[in-house]
Amino acid sequence: MNRRMRRVIPSGLMLTLLLSGGMVQAAEQGETGRPNDAAAQESQTNDANVRHAVRTPAVHVYATRLDDTSSTAGKIPMKLSDTPASLTIVNTDEIERLGVYNLTDALEYNAGITVAPRGYDNLYNFSKIRGFDVTQNNISINGMKAFHTTDNLLSPELYGVDRVEILRGPSSTVYGSAALGGRINLELKRPQREDFNEVQVQIGNQKEKMLAVDINRTSTDRSLYGRFVAMVRGNDLFYDNTDQTRIYIAPSITKSWGDRTKLTFFPFWQKDKVDGYAYSPRTRLPGDPLYGIMPDRFFVGVSGWDRYEQEQQGISYELERKFDERVSFHQKVGWRKTEVTSRQTAGVFMPGPDIYRRWGAMIDSEATAYFSDQFVQLHQEGKAGSADTILGFDWRYENTSDKQAMRMLSMWTLPQIRDYVGGAPIPADPDTVMPMDDLDYWSRERGFYVMHTQKVGRFTFSGGVRRGLYAQYSRRDDEQYSQGAWTGQAGVVYEAGKGLHPYLHWNNSFEPSAFHDVNGKLLGPTTGQEWELGVHYIPRPNVQVTASVFDLRHQNLPRAVPATSYYESIGEVTSQGFELEGRVALNPNLRLLGSYTYLDNRITADKNPRRIGRKPSGVAMHSLNLRADAVLQKYNDGELTLGFGARYIGSRMDDSNAISMGGVMLYDSSLSLARGDSSLTLHVRNLFDKKYVSNIESLWGTPTGFMGQERTFILSYIRRW
């Protein structure tokens, strides 16, 4: 691939923390299993993850209190009811209930989310929020941005995650350069002040095999506590002769000095290996000469040559120091490194007698990132209400060595394809002699920000301003450029009573560009603005409902020109719509999850008048998700629970808006038996094995369909003690 195509440069300094505890049981519902001693209460108050902090029955998802405290929208811990934004927390309980093991699946039941716009896969977790791509820039771990390069893609292990946080709308003011649609933050499992153990085993119909452990230990005085999380998984992927393995190890340790100082370290190591074709599954479309001839699962590569390996490792720490009731200091510092080796063969339809052309791509990439975020928080109590101010500075440096090559390989005729499908050996092209192209560069981002929250009577006002500075240097081109911007946000929430909290919010975004046009000129930065009007309805701890209307306008959005290696800017893309999302525990035996999204996302201004009015590919105007989990039978030491979900994805267009994909309804189900400290659960996704196309894009000028997820069975055994 062309060097400019691959020199993907960042957007935002990412998302944040939510200092909310995992789901804690509501005392009024009398659920057993959580001790009432002072130490456990301290753990629930001071630590982010309480899901596994104490001994619990294997499954206890109904008599629970929903997470209601967040710092994602402004770094100052605030209740969800006081936050002027649409914010969702998907915690461990929900992830477990849904039976998912990758980020894409964990997002599916939430409002405003388009999952798998490039097809279903286990590695890359592509998604959109309100019609805009969630790039590497818009995914963070513990509030700090992950790798943003094209080749060093973030592929997080969900077993190591305590909760997934979805913030809709821009967040540049708080976290630096970022996309307009929103961001996703992954809060890792962290040490707790209670000893506990967990073992989890899974098997599935795609040769799924998984073994995971989660162990926590604390010192006698509970000032030192550590956690060890590890997982190994293997499974088949969509294509023939293709399988995947993953190893994940993530210990962590916390040291506290009284209730004023706490220091936590998060080292991790992860290794992914794919033998065969690693990218999203594709399907033939009607009109393609190969439709009905070449099976979707047909592997066009060379066994033993096609592979993908990625190793990720890093360490970070979080320091919290409270000087007194008014002043505190917070700091995060970390280092991450990824290494990628990829050898992949793919093919595209070509007009003419030779109808199928293969191409081979080689990538050897290494990226190292250093990051830090620190701020001082000032708290004040007054007659009119409380006030919090933070003053902060963050920075990030990433160095990337990227070697890659691509070349066209053999052309296949229709008779040859029939032979290969019939079992004839596929010829190995001399693709190993491709010359590698060096695309080394570094990037740097710095930001100074001020945020303020003020309570005045029933009103909560919040706002902030940021000055961000961004620079990048390409060693190959000996080219350096820098960009900077002021960003701001403002919002207000009114406590109307009876659980109603209407809010109004304004925000803007900034993303520097590293893409070049056909003349080699750098594209201008991407900017955007958002207005959002909504209401949180939280009448009691086990009911959370948010409704919002929004208007987002994105200028100079980069667009890859099909069948070329350069980009162009789209004048303006608007996203307007309505979202409704709720999580409700009606009683100890019934829990509901649901969302509805109306999204009108289209190009409204462009130098090419033919593109005005077009919709982005794969984004539905209407989507509806419903999930119910009901206790069928209670026992003295457990319960039998049935879960059933329905996901409707409305009609979508391809990127040229020439092909329409009809709406699709998908169903999921689960059956779980919990007895004592053990549970056994059968999860089924796409219950009726619906065949569908998740999106259609033009690759090298050819419409290509990306497959939706097939039916999957996962049998999971969990023991906690």
PDB file of C-alpha atoms in Angstrom, residues 178-268:
ATOM      1  CA  ALA A 178     -10.806  13.498  18.732  1.00  0.00           C
ATOM      2  CA  ALA A 179     -13.577  12.580  16.346  1.00  0.00           C
ATOM      3  CA  LEU A 180     -17.006  14.136  16.535  1.00  0.00           C
ATOM      4  CA  GLY A 181     -19.172  11.037  16.984  1.00  0.00           C
ATOM      5  CA  GLY A 182     -17.862   9.878  20.346  1.00  0.00           C
ATOM      6  CA  ARG A 183     -15.345   7.710  22.108  1.00  0.00           C
ATOM      7  CA  ILE A 184     -15.029   4.362  23.852  1.00  0.00           C
ATOM      8  CA  ASN A 185     -13.049   3.856  27.033  1.00  0.00           C
ATOM      9  CA  LEU A 186     -12.087   0.488  28.492  1.00  0.00           C
ATOM     10  CA  GLU A 187     -11.595   0.448  32.248  1.00  0.00           C
ATOM     11  CA  LEU A 188      -9.434  -2.493  33.235  1.00  0.00           C
ATOM     12  CA  LYS A 189     -10.038  -4.802  36.134  1.00  0.00           C
ATOM     13  CA  ARG A 190      -8.127  -3.397  39.072  1.00  0.00           C
ATOM     14  CA  PRO A 191      -7.082  -4.693  42.505  1.00  0.00           C
ATOM     15  CA  GLN A 192      -9.686  -4.847  45.288  1.00  0.00           C
ATOM     16  CA  ARG A 193      -9.571  -4.981  49.103  1.00  0.00           C
ATOM     17  CA  GLU A 194     -10.967  -8.514  49.294  1.00  0.00           C
ATOM     18  CA  ASP A 195      -9.582 -11.941  48.460  1.00  0.00           C
ATOM     19  CA  PHE A 196     -11.418 -13.784  45.695  1.00  0.00           C
ATOM     20  CA  ASN A 197     -10.862 -16.303  42.896  1.00  0.00           C
ATOM     21  CA  GLU A 198     -12.479 -16.945  39.552  1.00  0.00           C
ATOM     22  CA  VAL A 199     -11.990 -19.656  36.946  1.00  0.00           C
ATOM     23  CA  GLN A 200     -13.822 -19.548  33.616  1.00  0.00           C
ATOM     24  CA  VAL A 201     -13.899 -22.193  30.871  1.00  0.00           C
ATOM     25  CA  GLN A 202     -15.595 -21.852  27.467  1.00  0.00           C
ATOM     26  CA  ILE A 203     -16.174 -24.093  24.479  1.00  0.00           C
ATOM     27  CA  GLY A 204     -18.039 -23.201  21.279  1.00  0.00           C
ATOM     28  CA  ASN A 205     -19.119 -24.347  17.826  1.00  0.00           C
ATOM     29  CA  GLN A 206     -16.269 -22.543  16.046  1.00  0.00           C
ATOM     30  CA  LYS A 207     -13.758 -24.716  17.886  1.00  0.00           C
ATOM     31  CA  GLU A 208     -13.820 -22.099  20.617  1.00  0.00           C
ATOM     32  CA  LYS A 209     -11.672 -23.045  23.622  1.00  0.00           C
ATOM     33  CA  MET A 210     -10.970 -20.607  26.445  1.00  0.00           C
ATOM     34  CA  LEU A 211      -9.476 -20.810  29.924  1.00  0.00           C
ATOM     35  CA  ALA A 212      -9.292 -17.726  32.153  1.00  0.00           C
ATOM     36  CA  VAL A 213      -8.425 -16.936  35.772  1.00  0.00           C
ATOM     37  CA  ASP A 214      -9.018 -13.862  37.933  1.00  0.00           C
ATOM     38  CA  ILE A 215      -7.331 -13.894  41.363  1.00  0.00           C
ATOM     39  CA  ASN A 216      -7.195 -11.088  43.952  1.00  0.00           C
ATOM     40  CA  ARG A 217      -5.196 -10.950  47.170  1.00  0.00           C
ATOM     41  CA  THR A 218      -4.766  -8.301  49.862  1.00  0.00           C
ATOM     42  CA  SER A 219      -2.420  -7.762  52.770  1.00  0.00           C
ATOM     43  CA  THR A 220      -3.513  -8.123  56.371  1.00  0.00           C
ATOM     44  CA  ASP A 221      -3.853  -4.367  56.862  1.00  0.00           C
ATOM     45  CA  ARG A 222      -5.435  -3.989  53.390  1.00  0.00           C
ATOM     46  CA  SER A 223      -2.977  -1.300  52.336  1.00  0.00           C
ATOM     47  CA  LEU A 224      -1.452  -3.492  49.615  1.00  0.00           C
ATOM     48  CA  TYR A 225      -3.615  -5.517  47.247  1.00  0.00           C
ATOM     49  CA  GLY A 226      -2.982  -7.148  43.887  1.00  0.00           C
ATOM     50  CA  ARG A 227      -4.867  -8.865  41.100  1.00  0.00           C
ATOM     51  CA  PHE A 228      -3.842 -11.385  38.464  1.00  0.00           C
ATOM     52  CA  VAL A 229      -5.931 -11.748  35.285  1.00  0.00           C
ATOM     53  CA  ALA A 230      -4.940 -14.185  32.552  1.00  0.00           C
ATOM     54  CA  MET A 231      -6.614 -15.829  29.572  1.00  0.00           C
ATOM     55  CA  VAL A 232      -5.800 -18.172  26.687  1.00  0.00           C
ATOM     56  CA  ARG A 233      -8.203 -18.668  23.773  1.00  0.00           C
ATOM     57  CA  GLY A 234      -8.245 -20.478  20.449  1.00  0.00           C
ATOM     58  CA  ASN A 235     -10.916 -20.605  17.735  1.00  0.00           C
ATOM     59  CA  ASP A 236     -11.527 -20.935  14.023  1.00  0.00           C
ATOM     60  CA  LEU A 237     -12.169 -17.835  11.939  1.00  0.00           C
ATOM     61  CA  PHE A 238     -14.526 -17.390   9.016  1.00  0.00           C
ATOM     62  CA  TYR A 239     -12.245 -18.572   6.201  1.00  0.00           C
ATOM     63  CA  ASP A 240     -11.177 -22.137   5.557  1.00  0.00           C
ATOM     64  CA  ASN A 241      -7.756 -23.102   6.884  1.00  0.00           C
ATOM     65  CA  THR A 242      -7.749 -20.112   9.259  1.00  0.00           C
ATOM     66  CA  ASP A 243      -7.569 -20.165  13.044  1.00  0.00           C
ATOM     67  CA  GLN A 244      -6.697 -17.724  15.808  1.00  0.00           C
ATOM     68  CA  THR A 245      -5.021 -17.949  19.220  1.00  0.00           C
ATOM     69  CA  ARG A 246      -4.676 -15.300  21.939  1.00  0.00           C
ATOM     70  CA  ILE A 247      -2.751 -15.172  25.214  1.00  0.00           C
ATOM     71  CA  TYR A 248      -3.423 -12.351  27.680  1.00  0.00           C
ATOM     72  CA  ILE A 249      -1.693 -11.678  31.012  1.00  0.00           C
ATOM     73  CA  ALA A 250      -2.495  -8.607  33.129  1.00  0.00           C
ATOM     74  CA  PRO A 251      -1.346  -8.414  36.762  1.00  0.00           C
ATOM     75  CA  SER A 252      -1.978  -5.214  38.727  1.00  0.00           C
ATOM     76  CA  ILE A 253      -1.121  -3.952  42.187  1.00  0.00           C
ATOM     77  CA  THR A 254      -2.302  -1.090  44.404  1.00  0.00           C
ATOM     78  CA  LYS A 255      -0.597   0.492  47.395  1.00  0.00           C
ATOM     79  CA  SER A 256      -2.558   2.901  49.583  1.00  0.00           C
ATOM     80  CA  TRP A 257      -1.365   5.169  52.359  1.00  0.00           C
ATOM     81  CA  GLY A 258      -4.417   5.827  54.452  1.00  0.00           C
ATOM     82  CA  ASP A 259      -7.357   7.375  52.632  1.00  0.00           C
ATOM     83  CA  ARG A 260      -5.338  10.187  51.026  1.00  0.00           C
ATOM     84  CA  THR A 261      -2.840   8.494  48.693  1.00  0.00           C
ATOM     85  CA  LYS A 262      -3.203   5.551  46.313  1.00  0.00           C
ATOM     86  CA  LEU A 263      -0.828   4.236  43.625  1.00  0.00           C
ATOM     87  CA  THR A 264      -1.807   1.503  41.126  1.00  0.00           C
ATOM     88  CA  PHE A 265       0.354  -0.216  38.486  1.00  0.00           C
ATOM     89  CA  PHE A 266      -1.105  -1.898  35.364  1.00  0.00           C
ATOM     90  CA  PRO A 267       1.371  -4.049  33.396  1.00  0.00           C
ATOM     91  CA  PHE A 268       0.049  -6.298  30.600  1.00  0.00           C
TER      92      PHE A 268
END
